[in-house]
Amino acid sequence: VVAQFAADSTADRKAAMSRLRPTAADYRAVYREPRASKLEAAHKAIWDSGQTIGGKAGQTEILVVFARTDDLIDAKPVAREFPGGYAQIAADLQRGVPIVRFKFVEPGKSSGMAFDGLVHVNGRWVLIPAPCRVE
């Protein structure tokens, strides 16, 4: 899913992003109310703008951290791999949802363009980024 956004990918990023756009049901499958509605409203402008994600030139490798929302809710060690704000909103998460954080990096490096909130719900992957930034 994320490889199509790597710097060396030839994929159509706009089309790939549109496939990751969450529906109202997707937001509610990941987050409890009122956070689900707040995220949906806050993200609408971003999705409508056609913005895409991706690595910068030379960032051809991808580092992936896979967890479940249960791991974040229960503060398991893997939760430290996600932005610290997830600890503050853990009570708003629904249980049992696969969630991914990923970085586009240059070969051999560990820092780069980082993204979080790739979740698998309702039979598909969607992106609900930076939920901690929405009040």
Short mmCIF file of N, CA and C in Angstrom, two decimals:
data_model
loop_
_atom_site.label_atom_id
_atom_site.label_comp_id
_atom_site.label_asym_id
_atom_site.label_seq_id
_atom_site.Cartn_x
_atom_site.Cartn_y
_atom_site.Cartn_z
N VAL A 1 0.83 -1.20 0.00
CA VAL A 1 0.00 0.00 0.00
C VAL A 1 0.87 1.26 0.00
N VAL A 2 1.88 1.31 0.88
CA VAL A 2 2.66 2.55 0.97
C VAL A 2 3.75 2.63 -0.10
N ALA A 3 4.14 1.51 -0.69
CA ALA A 3 5.21 1.52 -1.69
C ALA A 3 4.86 2.41 -2.88
N GLN A 4 3.58 2.55 -3.18
CA GLN A 4 3.19 3.37 -4.32
C GLN A 4 3.45 4.87 -4.09
N PHE A 5 3.82 5.24 -2.85
CA PHE A 5 4.12 6.63 -2.53
C PHE A 5 5.62 6.90 -2.37
N ALA A 6 6.44 5.87 -2.53
CA ALA A 6 7.90 6.04 -2.42
C ALA A 6 8.41 6.94 -3.53
N ALA A 7 9.54 7.56 -3.28
CA ALA A 7 10.09 8.53 -4.24
C ALA A 7 10.32 7.93 -5.62
N ASP A 8 10.66 6.65 -5.70
CA ASP A 8 10.96 6.04 -6.98
C ASP A 8 9.76 5.31 -7.60
N SER A 9 8.59 5.47 -7.02
CA SER A 9 7.39 4.81 -7.53
C SER A 9 6.87 5.52 -8.77
N THR A 10 6.34 4.75 -9.68
CA THR A 10 5.73 5.32 -10.88
C THR A 10 4.20 5.32 -10.78
N ALA A 11 3.70 4.97 -9.61
CA ALA A 11 2.25 4.91 -9.41
C ALA A 11 1.63 6.31 -9.47
N ASP A 12 0.38 6.37 -9.82
CA ASP A 12 -0.38 7.61 -9.82
C ASP A 12 -0.75 7.93 -8.38
N ARG A 13 -0.02 8.85 -7.76
CA ARG A 13 -0.21 9.16 -6.34
C ARG A 13 -1.60 9.71 -6.03
N LYS A 14 -2.12 10.53 -6.91
CA LYS A 14 -3.45 11.09 -6.65
C LYS A 14 -4.51 9.99 -6.64
N ALA A 15 -4.42 9.08 -7.57
CA ALA A 15 -5.37 7.96 -7.61
C ALA A 15 -5.19 7.07 -6.38
N ALA A 16 -3.95 6.83 -6.01
CA ALA A 16 -3.67 6.01 -4.83
C ALA A 16 -4.21 6.67 -3.57
N MET A 17 -4.05 7.99 -3.46
CA MET A 17 -4.58 8.71 -2.30
C MET A 17 -6.10 8.62 -2.26
N SER A 18 -6.73 8.76 -3.39
CA SER A 18 -8.20 8.74 -3.39
C SER A 18 -8.72 7.39 -2.90
N ARG A 19 -7.97 6.33 -3.15
CA ARG A 19 -8.37 5.00 -2.66
C ARG A 19 -8.21 4.88 -1.15
N LEU A 20 -7.36 5.72 -0.55
CA LEU A 20 -7.13 5.69 0.90
C LEU A 20 -8.07 6.61 1.67
N ARG A 21 -8.91 7.35 0.97
CA ARG A 21 -9.81 8.29 1.65
C ARG A 21 -10.85 7.53 2.48
N PRO A 22 -10.92 7.82 3.77
CA PRO A 22 -11.90 7.13 4.62
C PRO A 22 -13.32 7.65 4.42
N THR A 23 -14.26 6.75 4.62
CA THR A 23 -15.67 7.12 4.63
C THR A 23 -16.06 7.45 6.07
N ALA A 24 -17.27 7.95 6.25
CA ALA A 24 -17.78 8.22 7.60
C ALA A 24 -17.76 6.93 8.42
N ALA A 25 -18.14 5.82 7.80
CA ALA A 25 -18.14 4.54 8.51
C ALA A 25 -16.73 4.12 8.90
N ASP A 26 -15.75 4.44 8.08
CA ASP A 26 -14.36 4.10 8.39
C ASP A 26 -13.88 4.87 9.62
N TYR A 27 -14.17 6.16 9.67
CA TYR A 27 -13.78 6.96 10.84
C TYR A 27 -14.36 6.36 12.12
N ARG A 28 -15.63 5.94 12.05
CA ARG A 28 -16.29 5.39 13.22
C ARG A 28 -15.84 3.97 13.56
N ALA A 29 -15.27 3.28 12.60
CA ALA A 29 -14.74 1.95 12.87
C ALA A 29 -13.41 2.03 13.62
N VAL A 30 -12.75 3.18 13.55
CA VAL A 30 -11.45 3.36 14.20
C VAL A 30 -11.57 4.18 15.48
N TYR A 31 -12.43 5.20 15.47
CA TYR A 31 -12.53 6.13 16.60
C TYR A 31 -13.95 6.20 17.15
N ARG A 32 -14.03 6.40 18.45
CA ARG A 32 -15.31 6.65 19.11
C ARG A 32 -15.71 8.10 18.87
N GLU A 33 -16.98 8.36 19.07
CA GLU A 33 -17.47 9.74 19.00
C GLU A 33 -17.11 10.46 20.30
N PRO A 34 -16.85 11.73 20.29
CA PRO A 34 -17.00 12.64 19.16
C PRO A 34 -15.75 12.75 18.27
N ARG A 35 -14.66 12.03 18.64
CA ARG A 35 -13.43 12.16 17.86
C ARG A 35 -13.63 11.77 16.40
N ALA A 36 -14.41 10.74 16.12
CA ALA A 36 -14.62 10.31 14.73
C ALA A 36 -15.18 11.45 13.89
N SER A 37 -16.19 12.10 14.37
CA SER A 37 -16.80 13.21 13.63
C SER A 37 -15.86 14.40 13.49
N LYS A 38 -15.11 14.68 14.55
CA LYS A 38 -14.15 15.79 14.51
C LYS A 38 -13.06 15.53 13.48
N LEU A 39 -12.56 14.29 13.44
CA LEU A 39 -11.53 13.96 12.46
C LEU A 39 -12.07 14.05 11.04
N GLU A 40 -13.26 13.50 10.84
CA GLU A 40 -13.87 13.55 9.52
C GLU A 40 -14.00 14.99 9.04
N ALA A 41 -14.50 15.87 9.90
CA ALA A 41 -14.68 17.28 9.53
C ALA A 41 -13.33 17.96 9.28
N ALA A 42 -12.36 17.70 10.15
CA ALA A 42 -11.05 18.35 10.02
C ALA A 42 -10.30 17.87 8.78
N HIS A 43 -10.49 16.62 8.39
CA HIS A 43 -9.75 16.06 7.26
C HIS A 43 -10.40 16.36 5.91
N LYS A 44 -11.66 16.78 5.91
CA LYS A 44 -12.37 16.98 4.65
C LYS A 44 -11.60 17.91 3.70
N ALA A 45 -11.13 19.02 4.20
CA ALA A 45 -10.41 19.99 3.35
C ALA A 45 -9.12 19.38 2.79
N ILE A 46 -8.45 18.58 3.61
CA ILE A 46 -7.21 17.94 3.15
C ILE A 46 -7.51 16.99 2.00
N TRP A 47 -8.52 16.14 2.20
CA TRP A 47 -8.87 15.18 1.15
C TRP A 47 -9.38 15.89 -0.09
N ASP A 48 -10.19 16.90 0.08
CA ASP A 48 -10.75 17.62 -1.07
C ASP A 48 -9.67 18.36 -1.86
N SER A 49 -8.56 18.71 -1.20
CA SER A 49 -7.49 19.47 -1.87
C SER A 49 -6.67 18.62 -2.84
N GLY A 50 -6.75 17.31 -2.71
CA GLY A 50 -5.97 16.45 -3.60
C GLY A 50 -4.53 16.26 -3.17
N GLN A 51 -4.20 16.66 -1.93
CA GLN A 51 -2.84 16.46 -1.43
C GLN A 51 -2.48 14.98 -1.46
N THR A 52 -1.19 14.72 -1.62
CA THR A 52 -0.70 13.35 -1.56
C THR A 52 0.42 13.26 -0.53
N ILE A 53 0.75 12.03 -0.17
CA ILE A 53 1.88 11.79 0.72
C ILE A 53 3.00 11.21 -0.10
N GLY A 54 4.18 11.13 0.48
CA GLY A 54 5.27 10.48 -0.22
C GLY A 54 6.62 10.88 0.30
N GLY A 55 7.58 10.13 -0.15
CA GLY A 55 8.95 10.42 0.21
C GLY A 55 9.55 11.49 -0.67
N LYS A 56 10.60 12.08 -0.17
CA LYS A 56 11.35 13.07 -0.95
C LYS A 56 12.33 12.33 -1.84
N ALA A 57 12.96 13.06 -2.74
CA ALA A 57 13.94 12.46 -3.65
C ALA A 57 14.98 11.70 -2.84
N GLY A 58 15.27 10.48 -3.25
CA GLY A 58 16.26 9.66 -2.56
C GLY A 58 15.68 8.79 -1.46
N GLN A 59 14.47 9.08 -1.02
CA GLN A 59 13.84 8.27 0.04
C GLN A 59 13.11 7.10 -0.61
N THR A 60 13.88 6.10 -0.94
CA THR A 60 13.36 4.96 -1.68
C THR A 60 13.07 3.74 -0.82
N GLU A 61 13.41 3.81 0.47
CA GLU A 61 13.11 2.70 1.38
C GLU A 61 11.99 3.10 2.32
N ILE A 62 11.28 2.08 2.81
CA ILE A 62 10.15 2.33 3.69
C ILE A 62 10.33 1.53 4.97
N LEU A 63 10.22 2.21 6.10
CA LEU A 63 10.23 1.56 7.41
C LEU A 63 8.80 1.52 7.90
N VAL A 64 8.35 0.34 8.33
CA VAL A 64 6.96 0.16 8.71
C VAL A 64 6.87 -0.38 10.13
N VAL A 65 5.96 0.17 10.92
CA VAL A 65 5.63 -0.35 12.24
C VAL A 65 4.16 -0.72 12.21
N PHE A 66 3.87 -2.00 12.44
CA PHE A 66 2.50 -2.50 12.44
C PHE A 66 2.08 -2.79 13.87
N ALA A 67 0.88 -2.39 14.22
CA ALA A 67 0.33 -2.66 15.54
C ALA A 67 -1.18 -2.83 15.39
N ARG A 68 -1.81 -3.03 16.50
CA ARG A 68 -3.28 -3.00 16.56
C ARG A 68 -3.65 -1.90 17.54
N THR A 69 -4.82 -1.35 17.36
CA THR A 69 -5.23 -0.29 18.26
C THR A 69 -5.21 -0.76 19.71
N ASP A 70 -5.43 -2.05 19.95
CA ASP A 70 -5.34 -2.60 21.30
C ASP A 70 -3.97 -2.31 21.92
N ASP A 71 -2.92 -2.41 21.09
CA ASP A 71 -1.56 -2.16 21.57
C ASP A 71 -1.39 -0.71 22.04
N LEU A 72 -2.04 0.20 21.34
CA LEU A 72 -1.96 1.61 21.72
C LEU A 72 -2.82 1.88 22.95
N ILE A 73 -4.00 1.30 22.98
CA ILE A 73 -4.90 1.47 24.13
C ILE A 73 -4.25 0.92 25.40
N ASP A 74 -3.63 -0.25 25.28
CA ASP A 74 -3.04 -0.92 26.43
C ASP A 74 -1.60 -0.51 26.70
N ALA A 75 -1.09 0.48 25.96
CA ALA A 75 0.27 1.00 26.11
C ALA A 75 1.33 -0.10 26.04
N LYS A 76 1.19 -0.98 25.07
CA LYS A 76 2.19 -2.03 24.84
C LYS A 76 3.47 -1.38 24.31
N PRO A 77 4.62 -2.06 24.39
CA PRO A 77 5.87 -1.45 23.95
C PRO A 77 5.84 -0.89 22.52
N VAL A 78 5.13 -1.52 21.60
CA VAL A 78 5.07 -1.02 20.23
C VAL A 78 4.43 0.37 20.16
N ALA A 79 3.65 0.74 21.15
CA ALA A 79 3.01 2.07 21.16
C ALA A 79 4.05 3.19 21.16
N ARG A 80 5.24 2.90 21.67
CA ARG A 80 6.30 3.93 21.69
C ARG A 80 6.80 4.26 20.29
N GLU A 81 6.48 3.42 19.32
CA GLU A 81 6.88 3.66 17.93
C GLU A 81 5.94 4.65 17.23
N PHE A 82 4.83 4.95 17.86
CA PHE A 82 3.85 5.88 17.31
C PHE A 82 4.01 7.24 17.98
N PRO A 83 3.54 8.31 17.35
CA PRO A 83 3.62 9.62 18.00
C PRO A 83 3.01 9.59 19.39
N GLY A 84 3.60 10.34 20.31
CA GLY A 84 3.17 10.34 21.70
C GLY A 84 1.73 10.76 21.90
N GLY A 85 1.18 11.52 20.99
CA GLY A 85 -0.19 11.96 21.11
C GLY A 85 -1.20 10.82 21.10
N TYR A 86 -0.82 9.69 20.55
CA TYR A 86 -1.73 8.54 20.56
C TYR A 86 -2.06 8.11 22.00
N ALA A 87 -1.12 8.27 22.90
CA ALA A 87 -1.40 7.92 24.31
C ALA A 87 -2.51 8.80 24.87
N GLN A 88 -2.55 10.04 24.42
CA GLN A 88 -3.56 10.98 24.90
C GLN A 88 -4.95 10.70 24.34
N ILE A 89 -5.02 10.06 23.18
CA ILE A 89 -6.32 9.80 22.56
C ILE A 89 -6.66 8.31 22.57
N ALA A 90 -5.90 7.51 23.26
CA ALA A 90 -6.09 6.05 23.26
C ALA A 90 -7.51 5.66 23.66
N ALA A 91 -8.11 6.39 24.57
CA ALA A 91 -9.48 6.06 25.01
C ALA A 91 -10.50 6.27 23.90
N ASP A 92 -10.13 7.02 22.87
CA ASP A 92 -11.04 7.27 21.74
C ASP A 92 -10.94 6.20 20.65
N LEU A 93 -9.94 5.34 20.74
CA LEU A 93 -9.75 4.30 19.73
C LEU A 93 -10.70 3.13 19.94
N GLN A 94 -11.15 2.55 18.83
CA GLN A 94 -11.89 1.29 18.88
C GLN A 94 -10.85 0.17 18.94
N ARG A 95 -11.18 -0.93 19.56
CA ARG A 95 -10.25 -2.06 19.66
C ARG A 95 -10.24 -2.90 18.39
N GLY A 96 -9.11 -3.58 18.18
CA GLY A 96 -9.01 -4.58 17.13
C GLY A 96 -8.71 -4.09 15.73
N VAL A 97 -8.28 -2.86 15.59
CA VAL A 97 -8.02 -2.29 14.26
C VAL A 97 -6.52 -2.31 13.97
N PRO A 98 -6.10 -2.93 12.87
CA PRO A 98 -4.69 -2.84 12.47
C PRO A 98 -4.34 -1.39 12.14
N ILE A 99 -3.20 -0.94 12.65
CA ILE A 99 -2.76 0.45 12.44
C ILE A 99 -1.27 0.46 12.13
N VAL A 100 -0.87 1.31 11.20
CA VAL A 100 0.50 1.33 10.71
C VAL A 100 1.07 2.74 10.77
N ARG A 101 2.33 2.81 11.17
CA ARG A 101 3.13 4.03 11.05
C ARG A 101 4.23 3.69 10.06
N PHE A 102 4.57 4.62 9.19
CA PHE A 102 5.61 4.32 8.19
C PHE A 102 6.42 5.57 7.90
N LYS A 103 7.66 5.32 7.44
CA LYS A 103 8.58 6.40 7.08
C LYS A 103 9.20 6.09 5.73
N PHE A 104 9.33 7.11 4.93
CA PHE A 104 10.11 7.03 3.70
C PHE A 104 11.50 7.53 4.05
N VAL A 105 12.52 6.70 3.83
CA VAL A 105 13.88 7.05 4.22
C VAL A 105 14.86 6.79 3.08
N GLU A 106 16.00 7.45 3.16
CA GLU A 106 17.09 7.14 2.25
C GLU A 106 17.70 5.81 2.68
N PRO A 107 18.24 5.05 1.74
CA PRO A 107 18.84 3.75 2.11
C PRO A 107 19.84 3.90 3.25
N GLY A 108 19.69 3.03 4.27
CA GLY A 108 20.59 3.03 5.41
C GLY A 108 20.26 4.03 6.50
N LYS A 109 19.27 4.88 6.27
CA LYS A 109 18.90 5.90 7.27
C LYS A 109 17.66 5.46 8.03
N SER A 110 17.43 6.09 9.20
CA SER A 110 16.25 5.75 9.98
C SER A 110 15.29 6.92 10.14
N SER A 111 15.68 8.10 9.66
CA SER A 111 14.75 9.23 9.73
C SER A 111 14.39 9.66 8.32
N GLY A 112 13.21 10.24 8.22
CA GLY A 112 12.72 10.67 6.91
C GLY A 112 11.34 11.24 7.04
N MET A 113 10.54 11.09 6.00
CA MET A 113 9.16 11.58 6.00
C MET A 113 8.29 10.53 6.68
N ALA A 114 7.74 10.89 7.85
CA ALA A 114 6.98 9.93 8.66
C ALA A 114 5.47 10.21 8.56
N PHE A 115 4.70 9.13 8.54
CA PHE A 115 3.25 9.21 8.47
C PHE A 115 2.67 8.17 9.41
N ASP A 116 1.51 8.43 9.93
CA ASP A 116 0.84 7.47 10.81
C ASP A 116 -0.64 7.47 10.46
N GLY A 117 -1.35 6.48 11.00
CA GLY A 117 -2.79 6.43 10.82
C GLY A 117 -3.28 5.63 9.62
N LEU A 118 -2.42 4.80 9.05
CA LEU A 118 -2.88 3.89 8.01
C LEU A 118 -3.57 2.73 8.72
N VAL A 119 -4.86 2.56 8.48
CA VAL A 119 -5.64 1.56 9.21
C VAL A 119 -6.39 0.66 8.23
N HIS A 120 -6.62 -0.57 8.68
CA HIS A 120 -7.38 -1.51 7.86
C HIS A 120 -8.75 -1.69 8.49
N VAL A 121 -9.76 -1.15 7.83
CA VAL A 121 -11.14 -1.24 8.32
C VAL A 121 -12.08 -1.49 7.15
N ASN A 122 -13.18 -2.15 7.46
CA ASN A 122 -14.22 -2.38 6.47
C ASN A 122 -13.67 -2.99 5.18
N GLY A 123 -12.67 -3.87 5.33
CA GLY A 123 -12.12 -4.61 4.20
C GLY A 123 -11.12 -3.88 3.34
N ARG A 124 -10.63 -2.75 3.80
CA ARG A 124 -9.65 -2.01 2.98
C ARG A 124 -8.77 -1.13 3.86
N TRP A 125 -7.67 -0.65 3.28
CA TRP A 125 -6.77 0.27 3.96
C TRP A 125 -7.23 1.69 3.71
N VAL A 126 -7.25 2.50 4.77
CA VAL A 126 -7.55 3.92 4.66
C VAL A 126 -6.54 4.68 5.50
N LEU A 127 -6.42 5.96 5.23
CA LEU A 127 -5.47 6.80 5.96
C LEU A 127 -6.23 7.85 6.78
N ILE A 128 -6.02 7.78 8.09
CA ILE A 128 -6.57 8.77 9.02
C ILE A 128 -5.37 9.35 9.76
N PRO A 129 -4.69 10.31 9.14
CA PRO A 129 -3.42 10.80 9.68
C PRO A 129 -3.56 11.75 10.86
N ALA A 130 -2.53 11.77 11.68
CA ALA A 130 -2.36 12.74 12.76
C ALA A 130 -3.62 12.99 13.58
N PRO A 131 -4.24 11.94 14.11
CA PRO A 131 -5.47 12.15 14.87
C PRO A 131 -5.25 12.94 16.15
N CYS A 132 -4.03 12.98 16.62
CA CYS A 132 -3.72 13.69 17.87
C CYS A 132 -3.78 15.20 17.70
N ARG A 133 -3.71 15.67 16.47
CA ARG A 133 -3.68 17.12 16.22
C ARG A 133 -5.06 17.73 16.14
N VAL A 134 -6.09 16.89 16.14
CA VAL A 134 -7.45 17.39 16.04
C VAL A 134 -8.08 17.40 17.42
N GLU A 135 -8.54 18.56 17.84
CA GLU A 135 -9.16 18.71 19.17
C GLU A 135 -10.64 18.47 19.09
#
